[in-house]
Short mmCIF file of C-alpha atoms and ligand atoms in Angstrom, two decimals:
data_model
loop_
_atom_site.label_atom_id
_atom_site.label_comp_id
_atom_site.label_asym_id
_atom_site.label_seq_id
_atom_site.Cartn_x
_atom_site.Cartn_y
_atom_site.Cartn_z
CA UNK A 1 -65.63 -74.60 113.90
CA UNK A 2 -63.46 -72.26 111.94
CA UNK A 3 -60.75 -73.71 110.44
CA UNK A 4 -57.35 -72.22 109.28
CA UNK A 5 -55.01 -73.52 106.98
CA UNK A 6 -51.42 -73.77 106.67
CA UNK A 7 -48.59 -75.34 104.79
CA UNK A 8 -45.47 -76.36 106.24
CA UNK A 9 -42.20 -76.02 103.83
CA UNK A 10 -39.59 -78.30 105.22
CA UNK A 11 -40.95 -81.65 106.34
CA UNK A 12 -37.90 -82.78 108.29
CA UNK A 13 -37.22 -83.30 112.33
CA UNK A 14 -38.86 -80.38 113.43
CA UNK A 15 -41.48 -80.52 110.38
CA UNK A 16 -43.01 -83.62 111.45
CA UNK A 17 -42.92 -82.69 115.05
CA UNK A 18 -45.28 -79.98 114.48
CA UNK A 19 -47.83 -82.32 112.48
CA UNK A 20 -47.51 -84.83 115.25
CA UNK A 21 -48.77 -81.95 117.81
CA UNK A 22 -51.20 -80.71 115.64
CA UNK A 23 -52.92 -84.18 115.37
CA UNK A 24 -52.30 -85.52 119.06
CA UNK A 25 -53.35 -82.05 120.49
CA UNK A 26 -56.28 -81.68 117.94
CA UNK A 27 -58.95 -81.56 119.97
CA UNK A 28 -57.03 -79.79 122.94
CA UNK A 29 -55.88 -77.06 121.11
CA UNK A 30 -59.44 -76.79 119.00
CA UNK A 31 -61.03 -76.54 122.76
CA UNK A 32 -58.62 -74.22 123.75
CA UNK A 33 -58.28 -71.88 120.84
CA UNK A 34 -62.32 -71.74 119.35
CA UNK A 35 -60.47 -73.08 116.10
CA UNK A 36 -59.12 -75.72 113.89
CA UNK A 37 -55.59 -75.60 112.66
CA UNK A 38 -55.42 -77.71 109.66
CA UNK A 39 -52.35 -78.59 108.35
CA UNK A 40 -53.22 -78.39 104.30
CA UNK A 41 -50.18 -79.31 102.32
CA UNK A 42 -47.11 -80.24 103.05
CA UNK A 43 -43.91 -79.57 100.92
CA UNK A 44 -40.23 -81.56 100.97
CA UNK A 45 -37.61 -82.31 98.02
CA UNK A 46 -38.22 -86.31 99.82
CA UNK A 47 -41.79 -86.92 99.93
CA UNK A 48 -41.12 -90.83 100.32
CA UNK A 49 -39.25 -91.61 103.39
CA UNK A 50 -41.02 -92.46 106.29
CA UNK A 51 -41.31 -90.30 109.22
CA UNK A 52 -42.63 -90.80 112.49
CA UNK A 53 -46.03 -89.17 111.11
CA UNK A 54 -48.01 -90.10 108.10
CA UNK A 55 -49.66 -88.27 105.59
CA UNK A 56 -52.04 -88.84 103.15
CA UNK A 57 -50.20 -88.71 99.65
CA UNK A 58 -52.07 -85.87 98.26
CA UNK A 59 -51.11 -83.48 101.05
CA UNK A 60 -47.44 -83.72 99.94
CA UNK A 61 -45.88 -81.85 97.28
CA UNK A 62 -42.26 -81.23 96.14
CA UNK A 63 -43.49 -77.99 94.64
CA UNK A 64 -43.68 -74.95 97.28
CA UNK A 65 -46.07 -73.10 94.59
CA UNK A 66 -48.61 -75.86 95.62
CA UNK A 67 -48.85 -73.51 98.85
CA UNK A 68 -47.77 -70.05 98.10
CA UNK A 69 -50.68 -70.16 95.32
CA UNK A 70 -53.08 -71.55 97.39
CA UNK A 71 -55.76 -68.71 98.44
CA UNK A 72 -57.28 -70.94 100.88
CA UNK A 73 -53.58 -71.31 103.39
CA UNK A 74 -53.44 -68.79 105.86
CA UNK A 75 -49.96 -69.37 106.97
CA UNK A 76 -46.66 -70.26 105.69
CA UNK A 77 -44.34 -72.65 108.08
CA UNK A 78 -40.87 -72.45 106.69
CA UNK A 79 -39.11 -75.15 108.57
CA UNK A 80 -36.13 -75.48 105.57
CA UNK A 81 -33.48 -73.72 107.18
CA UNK A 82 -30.71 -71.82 105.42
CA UNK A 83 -30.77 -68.72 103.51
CA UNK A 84 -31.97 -69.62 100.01
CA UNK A 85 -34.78 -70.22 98.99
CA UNK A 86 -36.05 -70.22 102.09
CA UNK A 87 -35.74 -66.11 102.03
CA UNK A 88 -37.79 -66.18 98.49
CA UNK A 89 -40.28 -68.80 99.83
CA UNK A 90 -41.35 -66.01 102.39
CA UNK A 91 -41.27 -63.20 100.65
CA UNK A 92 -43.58 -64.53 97.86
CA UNK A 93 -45.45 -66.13 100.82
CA UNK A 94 -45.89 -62.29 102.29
CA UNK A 95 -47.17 -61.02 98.80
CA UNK A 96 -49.21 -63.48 98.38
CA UNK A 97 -51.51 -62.38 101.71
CA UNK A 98 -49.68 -65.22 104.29
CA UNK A 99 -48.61 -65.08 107.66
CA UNK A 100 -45.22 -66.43 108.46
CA UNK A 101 -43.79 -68.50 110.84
CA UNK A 102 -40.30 -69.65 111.13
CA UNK A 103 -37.09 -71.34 113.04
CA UNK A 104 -34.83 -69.70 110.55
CA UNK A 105 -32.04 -67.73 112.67
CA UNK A 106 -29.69 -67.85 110.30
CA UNK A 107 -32.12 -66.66 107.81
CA UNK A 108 -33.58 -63.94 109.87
CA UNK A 109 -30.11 -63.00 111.43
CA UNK A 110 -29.01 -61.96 107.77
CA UNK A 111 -32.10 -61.09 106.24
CA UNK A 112 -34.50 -60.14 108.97
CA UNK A 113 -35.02 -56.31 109.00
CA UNK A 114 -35.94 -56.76 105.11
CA UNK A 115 -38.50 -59.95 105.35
CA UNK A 116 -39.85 -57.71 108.70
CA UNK A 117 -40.21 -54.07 106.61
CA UNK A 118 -41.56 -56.62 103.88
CA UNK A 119 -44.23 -57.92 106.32
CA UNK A 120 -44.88 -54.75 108.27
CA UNK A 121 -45.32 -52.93 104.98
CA UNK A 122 -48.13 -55.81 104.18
CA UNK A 123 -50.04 -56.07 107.24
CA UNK A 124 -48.69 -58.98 108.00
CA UNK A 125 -46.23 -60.75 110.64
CA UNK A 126 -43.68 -63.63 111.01
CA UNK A 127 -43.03 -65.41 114.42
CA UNK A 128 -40.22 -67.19 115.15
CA UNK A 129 -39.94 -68.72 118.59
CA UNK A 130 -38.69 -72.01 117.58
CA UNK A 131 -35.91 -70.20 116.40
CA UNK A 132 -33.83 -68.95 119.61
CA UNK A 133 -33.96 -71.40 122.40
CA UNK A 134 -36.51 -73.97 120.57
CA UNK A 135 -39.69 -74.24 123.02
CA UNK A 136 -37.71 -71.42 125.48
CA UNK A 137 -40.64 -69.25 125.30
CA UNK A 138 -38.07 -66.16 125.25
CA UNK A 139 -39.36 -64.42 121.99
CA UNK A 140 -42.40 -64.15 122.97
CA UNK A 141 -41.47 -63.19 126.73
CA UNK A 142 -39.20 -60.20 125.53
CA UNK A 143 -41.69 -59.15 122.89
CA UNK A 144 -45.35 -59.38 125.44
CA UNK A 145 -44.36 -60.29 128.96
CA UNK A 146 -41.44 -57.43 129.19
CA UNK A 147 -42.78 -55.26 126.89
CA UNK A 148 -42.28 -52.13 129.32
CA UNK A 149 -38.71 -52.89 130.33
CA UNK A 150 -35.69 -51.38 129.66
CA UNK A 151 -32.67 -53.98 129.38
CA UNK A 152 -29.34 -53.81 130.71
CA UNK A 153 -28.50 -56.91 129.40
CA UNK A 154 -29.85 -60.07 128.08
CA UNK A 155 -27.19 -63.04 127.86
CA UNK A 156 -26.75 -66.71 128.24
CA UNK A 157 -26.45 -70.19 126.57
CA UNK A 158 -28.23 -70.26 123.51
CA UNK A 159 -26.12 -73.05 121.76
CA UNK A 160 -26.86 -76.91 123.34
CA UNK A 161 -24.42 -78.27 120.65
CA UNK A 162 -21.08 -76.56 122.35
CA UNK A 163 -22.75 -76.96 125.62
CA UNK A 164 -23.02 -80.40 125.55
CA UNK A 165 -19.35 -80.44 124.17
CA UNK A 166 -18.44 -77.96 126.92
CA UNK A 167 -20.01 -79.76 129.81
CA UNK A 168 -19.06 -83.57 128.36
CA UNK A 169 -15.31 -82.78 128.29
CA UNK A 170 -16.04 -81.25 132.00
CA UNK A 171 -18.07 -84.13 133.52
CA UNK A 172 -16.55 -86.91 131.49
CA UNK A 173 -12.86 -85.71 130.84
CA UNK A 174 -13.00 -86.04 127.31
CA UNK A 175 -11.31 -84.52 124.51
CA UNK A 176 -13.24 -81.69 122.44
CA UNK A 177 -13.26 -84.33 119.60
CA UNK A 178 -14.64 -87.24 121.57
CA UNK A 179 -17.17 -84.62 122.50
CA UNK A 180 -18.21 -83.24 118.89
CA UNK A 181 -18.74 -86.86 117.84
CA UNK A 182 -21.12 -87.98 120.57
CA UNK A 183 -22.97 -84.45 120.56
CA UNK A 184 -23.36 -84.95 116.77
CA UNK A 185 -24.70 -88.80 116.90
CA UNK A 186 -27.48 -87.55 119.05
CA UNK A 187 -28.60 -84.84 116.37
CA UNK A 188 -28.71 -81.74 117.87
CA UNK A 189 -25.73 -80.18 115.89
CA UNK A 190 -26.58 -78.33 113.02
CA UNK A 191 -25.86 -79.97 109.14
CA UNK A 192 -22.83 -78.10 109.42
CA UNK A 193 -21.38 -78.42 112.70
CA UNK A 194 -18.59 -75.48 112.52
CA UNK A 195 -22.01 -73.00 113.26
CA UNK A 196 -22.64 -74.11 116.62
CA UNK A 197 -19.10 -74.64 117.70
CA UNK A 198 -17.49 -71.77 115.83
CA UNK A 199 -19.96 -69.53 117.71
CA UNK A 200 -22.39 -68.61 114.40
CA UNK A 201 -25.45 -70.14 115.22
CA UNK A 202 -25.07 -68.48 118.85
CA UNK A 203 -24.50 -64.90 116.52
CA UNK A 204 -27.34 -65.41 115.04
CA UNK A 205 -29.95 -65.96 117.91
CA UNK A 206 -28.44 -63.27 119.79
CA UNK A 207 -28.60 -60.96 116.88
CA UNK A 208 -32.58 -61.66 117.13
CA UNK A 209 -32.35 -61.03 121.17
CA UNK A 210 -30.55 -57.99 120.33
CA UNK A 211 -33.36 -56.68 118.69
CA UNK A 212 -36.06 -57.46 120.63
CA UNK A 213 -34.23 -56.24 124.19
CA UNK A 214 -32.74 -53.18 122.35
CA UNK A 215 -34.56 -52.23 119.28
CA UNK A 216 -31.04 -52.45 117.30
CA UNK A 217 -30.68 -54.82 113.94
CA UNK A 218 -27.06 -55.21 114.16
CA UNK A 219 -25.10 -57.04 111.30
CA UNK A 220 -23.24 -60.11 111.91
CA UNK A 221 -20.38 -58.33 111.18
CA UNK A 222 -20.46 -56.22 114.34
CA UNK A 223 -21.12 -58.92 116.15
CA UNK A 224 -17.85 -60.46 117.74
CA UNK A 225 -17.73 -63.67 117.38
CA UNK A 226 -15.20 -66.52 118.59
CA UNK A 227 -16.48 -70.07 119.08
CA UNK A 228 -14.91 -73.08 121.55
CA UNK A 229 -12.69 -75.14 119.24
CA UNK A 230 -9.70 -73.63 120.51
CA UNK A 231 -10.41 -75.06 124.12
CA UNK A 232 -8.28 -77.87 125.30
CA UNK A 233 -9.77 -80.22 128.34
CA UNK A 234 -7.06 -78.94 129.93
CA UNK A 235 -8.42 -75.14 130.40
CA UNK A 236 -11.84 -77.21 131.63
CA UNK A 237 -9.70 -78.30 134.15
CA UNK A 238 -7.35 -75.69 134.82
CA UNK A 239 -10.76 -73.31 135.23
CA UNK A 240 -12.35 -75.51 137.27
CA UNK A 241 -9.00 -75.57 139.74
CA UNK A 242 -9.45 -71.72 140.25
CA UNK A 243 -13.30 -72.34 140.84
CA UNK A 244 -15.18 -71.42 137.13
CA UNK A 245 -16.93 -73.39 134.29
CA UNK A 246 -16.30 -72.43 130.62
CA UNK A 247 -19.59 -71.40 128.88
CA UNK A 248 -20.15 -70.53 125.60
CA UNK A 249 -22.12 -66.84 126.06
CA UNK A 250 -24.03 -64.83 123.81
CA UNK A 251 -24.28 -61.48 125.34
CA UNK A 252 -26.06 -58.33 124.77
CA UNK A 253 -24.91 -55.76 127.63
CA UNK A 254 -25.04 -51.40 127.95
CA UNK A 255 -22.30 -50.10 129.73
CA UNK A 256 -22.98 -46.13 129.61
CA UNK A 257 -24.34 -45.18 126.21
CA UNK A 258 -22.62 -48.33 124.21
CA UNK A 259 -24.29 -51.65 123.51
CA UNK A 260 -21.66 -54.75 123.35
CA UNK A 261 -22.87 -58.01 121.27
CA UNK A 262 -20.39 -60.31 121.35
CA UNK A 263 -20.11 -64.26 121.53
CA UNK A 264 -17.10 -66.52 123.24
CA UNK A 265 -16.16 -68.93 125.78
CA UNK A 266 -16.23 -67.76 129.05
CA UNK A 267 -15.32 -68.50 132.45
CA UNK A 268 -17.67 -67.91 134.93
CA UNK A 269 -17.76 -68.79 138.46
CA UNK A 270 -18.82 -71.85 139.36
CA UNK A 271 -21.59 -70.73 141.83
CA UNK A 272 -22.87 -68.53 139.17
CA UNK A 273 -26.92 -70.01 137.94
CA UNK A 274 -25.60 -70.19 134.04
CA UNK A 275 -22.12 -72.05 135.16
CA UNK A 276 -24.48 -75.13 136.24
CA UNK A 277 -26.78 -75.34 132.80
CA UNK A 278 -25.09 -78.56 131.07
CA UNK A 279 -25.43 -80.76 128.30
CA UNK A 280 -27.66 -79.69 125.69
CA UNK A 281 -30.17 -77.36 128.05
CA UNK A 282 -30.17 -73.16 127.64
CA UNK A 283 -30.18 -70.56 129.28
CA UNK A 284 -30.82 -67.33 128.56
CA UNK A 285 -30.55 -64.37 131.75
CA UNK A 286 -32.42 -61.60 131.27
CA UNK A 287 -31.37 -58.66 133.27
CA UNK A 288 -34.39 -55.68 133.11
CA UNK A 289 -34.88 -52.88 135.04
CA UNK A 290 -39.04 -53.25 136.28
CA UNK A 291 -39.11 -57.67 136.05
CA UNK A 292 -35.66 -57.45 137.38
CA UNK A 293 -33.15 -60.31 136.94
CA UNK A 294 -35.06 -63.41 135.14
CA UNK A 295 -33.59 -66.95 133.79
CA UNK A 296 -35.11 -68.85 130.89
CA UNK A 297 -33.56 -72.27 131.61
CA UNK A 298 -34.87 -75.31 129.37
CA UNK A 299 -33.55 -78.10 126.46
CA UNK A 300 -32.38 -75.77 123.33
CA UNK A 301 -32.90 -78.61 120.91
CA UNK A 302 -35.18 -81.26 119.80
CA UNK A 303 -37.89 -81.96 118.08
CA UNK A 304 -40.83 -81.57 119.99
CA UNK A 305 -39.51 -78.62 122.15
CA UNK A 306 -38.73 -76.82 118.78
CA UNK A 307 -42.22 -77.72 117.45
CA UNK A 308 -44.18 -76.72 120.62
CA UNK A 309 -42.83 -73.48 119.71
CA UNK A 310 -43.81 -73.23 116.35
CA UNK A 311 -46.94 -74.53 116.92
CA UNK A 312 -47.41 -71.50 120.02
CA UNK A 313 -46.59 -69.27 117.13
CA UNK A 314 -49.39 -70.91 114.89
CA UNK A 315 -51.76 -70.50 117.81
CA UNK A 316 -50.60 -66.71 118.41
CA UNK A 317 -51.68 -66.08 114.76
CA UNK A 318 -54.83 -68.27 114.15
CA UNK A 319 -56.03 -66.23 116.89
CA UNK A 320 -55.11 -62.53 115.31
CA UNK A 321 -56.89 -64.24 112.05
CA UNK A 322 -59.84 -64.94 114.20
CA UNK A 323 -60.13 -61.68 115.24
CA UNK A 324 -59.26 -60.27 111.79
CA UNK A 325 -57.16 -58.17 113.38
CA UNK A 326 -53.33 -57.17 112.68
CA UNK A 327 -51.25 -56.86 115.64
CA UNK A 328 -48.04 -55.19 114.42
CA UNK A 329 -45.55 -57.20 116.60
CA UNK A 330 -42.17 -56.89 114.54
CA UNK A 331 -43.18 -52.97 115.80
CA UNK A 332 -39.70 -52.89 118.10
CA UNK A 333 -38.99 -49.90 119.55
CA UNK A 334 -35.72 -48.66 119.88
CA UNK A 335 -34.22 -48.16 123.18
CA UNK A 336 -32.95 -44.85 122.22
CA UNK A 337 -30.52 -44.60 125.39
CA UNK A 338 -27.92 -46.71 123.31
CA UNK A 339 -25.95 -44.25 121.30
CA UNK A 340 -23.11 -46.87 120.26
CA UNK A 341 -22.43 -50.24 119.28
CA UNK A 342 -18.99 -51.13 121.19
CA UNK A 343 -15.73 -51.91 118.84
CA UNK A 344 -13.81 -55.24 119.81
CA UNK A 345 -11.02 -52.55 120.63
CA UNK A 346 -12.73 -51.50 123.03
CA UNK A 347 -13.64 -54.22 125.43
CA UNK A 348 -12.61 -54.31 128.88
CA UNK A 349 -12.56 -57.55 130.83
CA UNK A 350 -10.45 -59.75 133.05
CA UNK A 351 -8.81 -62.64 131.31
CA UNK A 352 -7.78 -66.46 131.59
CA UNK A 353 -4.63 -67.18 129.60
CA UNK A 354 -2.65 -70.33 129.04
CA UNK A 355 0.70 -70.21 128.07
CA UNK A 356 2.72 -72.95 126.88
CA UNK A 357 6.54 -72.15 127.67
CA UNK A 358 9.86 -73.33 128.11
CA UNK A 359 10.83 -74.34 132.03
CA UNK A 360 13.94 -71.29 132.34
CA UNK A 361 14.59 -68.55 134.87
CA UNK A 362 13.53 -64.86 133.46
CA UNK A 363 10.78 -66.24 131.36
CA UNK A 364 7.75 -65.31 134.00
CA UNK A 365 9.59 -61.92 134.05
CA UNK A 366 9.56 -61.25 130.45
CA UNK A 367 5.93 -62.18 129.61
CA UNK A 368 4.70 -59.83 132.47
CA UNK A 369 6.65 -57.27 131.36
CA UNK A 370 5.39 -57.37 128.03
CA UNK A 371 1.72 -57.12 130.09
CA UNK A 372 3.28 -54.30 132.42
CA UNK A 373 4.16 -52.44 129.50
CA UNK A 374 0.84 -52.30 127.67
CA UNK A 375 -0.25 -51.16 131.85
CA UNK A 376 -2.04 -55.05 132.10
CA UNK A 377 -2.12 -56.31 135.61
CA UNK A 378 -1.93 -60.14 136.44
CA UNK A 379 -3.92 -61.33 139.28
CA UNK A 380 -2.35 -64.36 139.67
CA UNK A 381 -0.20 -67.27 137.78
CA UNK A 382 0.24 -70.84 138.55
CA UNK A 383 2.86 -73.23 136.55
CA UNK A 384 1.54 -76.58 135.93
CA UNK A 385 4.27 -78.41 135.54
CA UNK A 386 7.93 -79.08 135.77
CA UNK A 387 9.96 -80.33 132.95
CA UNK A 388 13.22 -79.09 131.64
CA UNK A 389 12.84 -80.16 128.12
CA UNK A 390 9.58 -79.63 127.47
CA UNK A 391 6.87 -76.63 127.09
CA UNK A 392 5.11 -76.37 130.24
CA UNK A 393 1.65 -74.83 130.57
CA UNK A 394 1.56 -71.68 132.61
CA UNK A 395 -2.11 -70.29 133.49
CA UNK A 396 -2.56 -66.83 134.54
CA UNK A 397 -5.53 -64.67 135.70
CA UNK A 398 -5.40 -61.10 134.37
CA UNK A 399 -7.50 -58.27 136.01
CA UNK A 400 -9.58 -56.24 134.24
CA UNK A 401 -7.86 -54.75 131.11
CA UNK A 402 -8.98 -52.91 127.76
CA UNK A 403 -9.32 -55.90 124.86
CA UNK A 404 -6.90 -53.23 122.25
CA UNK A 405 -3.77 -53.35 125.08
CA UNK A 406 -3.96 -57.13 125.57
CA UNK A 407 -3.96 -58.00 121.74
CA UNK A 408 -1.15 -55.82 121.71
CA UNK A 409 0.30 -57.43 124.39
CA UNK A 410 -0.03 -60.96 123.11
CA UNK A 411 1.32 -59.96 119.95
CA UNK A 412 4.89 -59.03 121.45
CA UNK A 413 4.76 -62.28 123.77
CA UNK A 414 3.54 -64.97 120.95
CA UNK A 415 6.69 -64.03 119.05
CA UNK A 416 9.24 -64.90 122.16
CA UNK A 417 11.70 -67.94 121.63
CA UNK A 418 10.15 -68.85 124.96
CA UNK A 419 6.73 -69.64 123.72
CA UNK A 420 5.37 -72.18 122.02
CA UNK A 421 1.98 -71.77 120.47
CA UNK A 422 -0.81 -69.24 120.53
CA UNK A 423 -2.09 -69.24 124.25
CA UNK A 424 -5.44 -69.81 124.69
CA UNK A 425 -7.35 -66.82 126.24
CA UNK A 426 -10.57 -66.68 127.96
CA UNK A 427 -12.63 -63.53 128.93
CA UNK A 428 -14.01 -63.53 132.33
CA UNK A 429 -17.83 -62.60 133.04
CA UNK A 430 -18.83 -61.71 136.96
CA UNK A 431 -22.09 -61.09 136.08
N1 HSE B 501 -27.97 -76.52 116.67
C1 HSE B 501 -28.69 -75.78 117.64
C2 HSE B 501 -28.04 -75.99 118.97
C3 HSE B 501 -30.13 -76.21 117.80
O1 HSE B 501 -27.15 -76.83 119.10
O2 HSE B 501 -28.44 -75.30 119.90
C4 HSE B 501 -31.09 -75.42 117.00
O3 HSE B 501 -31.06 -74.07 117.27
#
């Protein structure tokens, strides 16, 4: 039986998750497949701690150039993570004649449309499944299943670290804190935790969904991007009162000719399918106009989900080998009905805001005056409290209103005498 060979960069969670596939499921995915994929070296700065899979010693290497120079590997995992080196490792991988396959969003997020031209321009390709919604299959469902639908929108969870914050303060009335720890003992945060809950990591996969549903590269730095720190339990609560859950959304949506890409908490209402996705589980929504409205729903993070993925990817590629043939798939098409990406500015949506404020006649009156003036309508307020001394939280819901006005707005009420801190605002999704 043919055999093809590949070396895995990065032996680490996912790493060894994808040798312990390839051996369990040898024969399985030999039968399935016509092949052999043959794991041939594998490379780590720690070749001596124990995983949960063993190797034989001369398999692993410290030195990456044990694989990049190796005619005989077909395929370059890169399982390191982060920018550098794991951008050189592929590039000399590409020159060298290898396939690629990844989990690097943050890599591919910043450095994708080069390491793609770089691969095109080769005859080669890189797959990255593992890298937005681990063993999701959503890369490969936009790039093959969909492949003759237009999108209006593709949006969802793709973070399980702020999730499972999100939906442990919810269920278990915990602070965000108490949250962060637990999420990060079971190791699904990232090594550095601000990217999931500061909204990055989110950025980055839907920078990658962006392109495959629109055809669009778009920098991080159009991307808007606000992450969940800033939420108290009491908003969880407060939302869940009027009848929504707080979600942490990626979304990719046309409206007219412009594309928004934007990332922050949301409330949504409760009934809606995303509002009931909890703990570390994603979800991604895919709204297209032949399929029509679909939901990818499964767990975002872990080891084995991640490395299913990868190894669907290795599969995908042993069998383009196979057939020595070179299917261009990073050949994304433009959807050429999207003149604009959409400025911050411009934004319209409706608004949760929580105001903490001194208990006195006139106040109410003065903050929606400010929100009259800038032509921002409130759909409805309710005070929390009552307590003459203290700063009491007020929580209105604002209809729909142009992002530009209510910055403006806010900026004229934060600096009242009446108002204690920055209020925490929430956009507001229907769909
Ligand atoms: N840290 C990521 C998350 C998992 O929490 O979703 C890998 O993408």
């Amino acid at each position: 039986m043919k055999k093809i060979n590949v070396g895995l960069v990065g032996f680490g969670n996912i790493g060894s998750g994808v040798v312990k596939i390839l051996r369990e499921r040898k024969s399985l995915l030999s039968e399935k497949i016509g092949l052999e994929i043959n794991i041939k070296k594998v490379c780590d700065l720690d070749i001596s701690r124990q995983r949960n899979v063993n190797l034989a010693k001369d398999m692993l290497t410290r030195d990456v150039k044990d694989i990049i120079n190796d005619p005989q590997i077909d395929i370059l995992v890169e399982l390191i993570g982060g920018v550098h080196p794991a951008k050189e490792f592929i590039l000399e991988a590409l020159k060298k004649g290898k396939n690629v396959v990844t989990a690097n969003k943050a890599l591919l997020a910043q450095a994708g449309q080069e390491l793609f031209s770089e691969a095109a321009d080769r005859g080669k390709n890189i797959y990255f499944e593992a890298s937005v919604g681990a063993g999701i299959p959503i890369i490969k469902s936009l790039r093959e299943g969909l492949v003759a639908n237009r999108f209006y929108s593709i949006f969802g969870i793709v973070n399980g670290t702020s999730n499972y914050i999100l939906s442990s303060m919810s269920k278990n009335n915990c602070s965000f804190q108490e949250a962060l720890k637990v999420a990060r003992s079971k190791g699904f945060a990232e090594k550095d935790p601000t990217l999931d809950i500061e909204g990055m990591d989110s950025a980055h996969k839907l920078i990658l969904l962006t392109y495959l549903g629109f055809g669009k590269f778009v920098g991080l730095k159009d991307v808007f991007v606000e992450g969940i720190s800033h939420i108290a339990l009491a908003d969880i609560n407060y939302a869940k009162e009027l009848g929504f859950a707080i979600k942490l959304l990626a979304i990719a949506k046309k409206d007219g000719e412009d594309l928004e890409v934007k990332v922050h908490p949301t409330l949504l209402p409760e009934n809606h399918l995303l509002s009931s996705v909890d703990g570390v589980f994603n979800a991604i929504y895919v709204a297209s106009d032949l399929a029509g409205d679909l939901l990818f729903y499964g767990p975002g993070a872990g080891q084995l989900s991640a490395a299913s993925a990868v190894v669907s990817d290795l599969v995908d590629l042993t069998q383009d080998i196979k057939a020595g043939l070179f299917r261009p798939t990073l050949n994304i098409i433009e959807d050429k009905t999207v003149k604009k990406l959409r400025k911050v500015d411009d934004f319209k949506s409706r608004y949760y805001i929580r105001f903490m404020v001194l208990d006195k006649p006139g106040v109410l009156a003065r903050i929606s005056g400010v929100l009259a003036k800038f032509g921002i309508s409130i759909g409805s307020v309710s005070q929390k409290e009552r307590n003459k001394t203290q700063f009491i939280p007020v929580v209105m819901l604002i209809h729909e209103a142009k992002e530009k006005d209510m910055r403006n707005a806010l900026s004229v009420i934060n600096r009242m005498d009446v108002i204690k801190e920055k209020p925490v605002v929430i956009r507001m999704e229907e769909a």
